[in-house]
């Protein structure tokens, strides 16, 4: 509400959309906390558009976000990691189509569901660019990250936290399950200039280019101006990102011979977290330029990701920038 008052022209629509997302987060959080008890564990058996086996909780989270937003009239179109195409939002006959676009990863870190490790939800909000009135379309989803009006994530960790930005700083809320409300616990989060941790899946070592190997060695052993760092890798992007945001650190998911554009998705993983980290004083690049300047060409486009403490990202990017640009992005 305080943030809304900073925008005199605000109609409250964006605040209400953030409340809708919070409602979905509370429902997902409750299900995550009971996952072991409601035989929701284990793969749903279906395969999503990414060709990944869908976990039950992925499906539940996806449906929960869609249902929390679908009928509010605030959004004209949605896109989810779990759906191949944009999700057109029916225009209530008594209303015009919403002016916002919601892009989301309903459950990040799916492989960690069955082993009780932190997972998350990531969201990115844009204003529609197509003419109002009718449902939104793909063009409304394919907007450059710099144009986001809000972005953030929910971390289902030792506590459930919402962290978000609307371009005026980063704010963290912790869910008090006894009253079902997110309470402001971390106002104005800023991330340390130099990180304590480096976070990368080192099993990809042999698939990396020499510059990537040099960057990781620098964080492991130190390299001139860079001190050696402690290694942490949870395997849930939201959890690795949040630890680095609070304590300082750098997360890397570089391109490799198996994933020439990296593994992570631009629209609903890299871009929203890049908005958050820049607002907290950090940085995010694809190894050569800011993630927020990458113009998306397809909904599920991947991007190499180097994100976290500014000095560490700048160091890594100065080395990675020297390597040849990767092949033309694969369509999926
Ligand atoms: P998702 O569960 O939404 O597909 O995301 C998983 C991602 C991300 O959360 C994490 O950083 C990365 O996968 C881990 O990948 P590796 O297991 O290849 O390291
Ligand atoms: Mn994810
Ligand atoms: Mn996911």
PDB file of N, CA, C and O and ligand atoms in Angstrom, residues 81 105 107-110 122 237 264-265 268-269, ligand 2:
ATOM      1  N   UNK A  81       5.466 -21.484 -17.578  1.00  0.00           N
ATOM      2  CA  UNK A  81       6.456 -22.483 -17.986  1.00  0.00           C
ATOM      3  C   UNK A  81       5.766 -23.780 -18.379  1.00  0.00           C
ATOM      4  O   UNK A  81       6.234 -24.523 -19.228  1.00  0.00           O
ATOM      5  N   UNK A 105       6.682 -18.877 -13.565  1.00  0.00           N
ATOM      6  CA  UNK A 105       7.144 -20.242 -13.356  1.00  0.00           C
ATOM      7  C   UNK A 105       6.442 -20.699 -12.093  1.00  0.00           C
ATOM      8  O   UNK A 105       6.812 -20.286 -10.994  1.00  0.00           O
ATOM      9  N   UNK A 107       6.198 -23.429 -10.344  1.00  0.00           N
ATOM     10  CA  UNK A 107       6.977 -24.122  -9.340  1.00  0.00           C
ATOM     11  C   UNK A 107       8.400 -24.285  -9.849  1.00  0.00           C
ATOM     12  O   UNK A 107       8.645 -24.992 -10.827  1.00  0.00           O
ATOM     13  N   UNK A 108       9.318 -23.591  -9.192  1.00  0.00           N
ATOM     14  CA  UNK A 108      10.716 -23.635  -9.607  1.00  0.00           C
ATOM     15  C   UNK A 108      11.481 -24.570  -8.671  1.00  0.00           C
ATOM     16  O   UNK A 108      11.358 -24.468  -7.456  1.00  0.00           O
ATOM     17  N   UNK A 109      12.246 -25.478  -9.270  1.00  0.00           N
ATOM     18  CA  UNK A 109      13.013 -26.432  -8.464  1.00  0.00           C
ATOM     19  C   UNK A 109      12.272 -27.750  -8.304  1.00  0.00           C
ATOM     20  O   UNK A 109      12.382 -28.444  -7.303  1.00  0.00           O
ATOM     21  N   UNK A 110      11.481 -28.088  -9.326  1.00  0.00           N
ATOM     22  CA  UNK A 110      10.586 -29.267  -9.234  1.00  0.00           C
ATOM     23  C   UNK A 110      11.292 -30.533  -8.766  1.00  0.00           C
ATOM     24  O   UNK A 110      10.726 -31.322  -8.015  1.00  0.00           O
ATOM     25  N   UNK A 122       8.009 -17.995  -9.434  1.00  0.00           N
ATOM     26  CA  UNK A 122       8.591 -16.746  -9.945  1.00  0.00           C
ATOM     27  C   UNK A 122       7.553 -16.053 -10.827  1.00  0.00           C
ATOM     28  O   UNK A 122       6.856 -16.737 -11.603  1.00  0.00           O
ATOM     29  N   UNK A 237      16.512 -22.510  -8.340  1.00  0.00           N
ATOM     30  CA  UNK A 237      17.015 -21.176  -8.664  1.00  0.00           C
ATOM     31  C   UNK A 237      16.572 -20.144  -7.629  1.00  0.00           C
ATOM     32  O   UNK A 237      17.385 -19.335  -7.155  1.00  0.00           O
ATOM     33  N   UNK A 264      18.064 -22.010 -18.185  1.00  0.00           N
ATOM     34  CA  UNK A 264      17.007 -21.215 -17.570  1.00  0.00           C
ATOM     35  C   UNK A 264      16.276 -20.367 -18.606  1.00  0.00           C
ATOM     36  O   UNK A 264      16.824 -20.006 -19.647  1.00  0.00           O
ATOM     37  N   UNK A 265      14.998 -20.089 -18.308  1.00  0.00           N
ATOM     38  CA  UNK A 265      14.116 -19.399 -19.250  1.00  0.00           C
ATOM     39  C   UNK A 265      14.213 -17.893 -19.037  1.00  0.00           C
ATOM     40  O   UNK A 265      14.201 -17.415 -17.902  1.00  0.00           O
ATOM     41  N   UNK A 268      10.398 -15.949 -17.634  1.00  0.00           N
ATOM     42  CA  UNK A 268       9.799 -16.166 -16.305  1.00  0.00           C
ATOM     43  C   UNK A 268      10.778 -16.733 -15.285  1.00  0.00           C
ATOM     44  O   UNK A 268      10.373 -17.185 -14.215  1.00  0.00           O
ATOM     45  N   UNK A 269      12.071 -16.730 -15.619  1.00  0.00           N
ATOM     46  CA  UNK A 269      13.091 -17.024 -14.595  1.00  0.00           C
ATOM     47  C   UNK A 269      14.154 -15.914 -14.579  1.00  0.00           C
ATOM     48  O   UNK A 269      14.285 -15.193 -13.595  1.00  0.00           O
TER      49      UNK A 269
HETATM   50 MN1  LIG B   2      12.218 -22.824 -12.818  1.00  0.00          MN
END
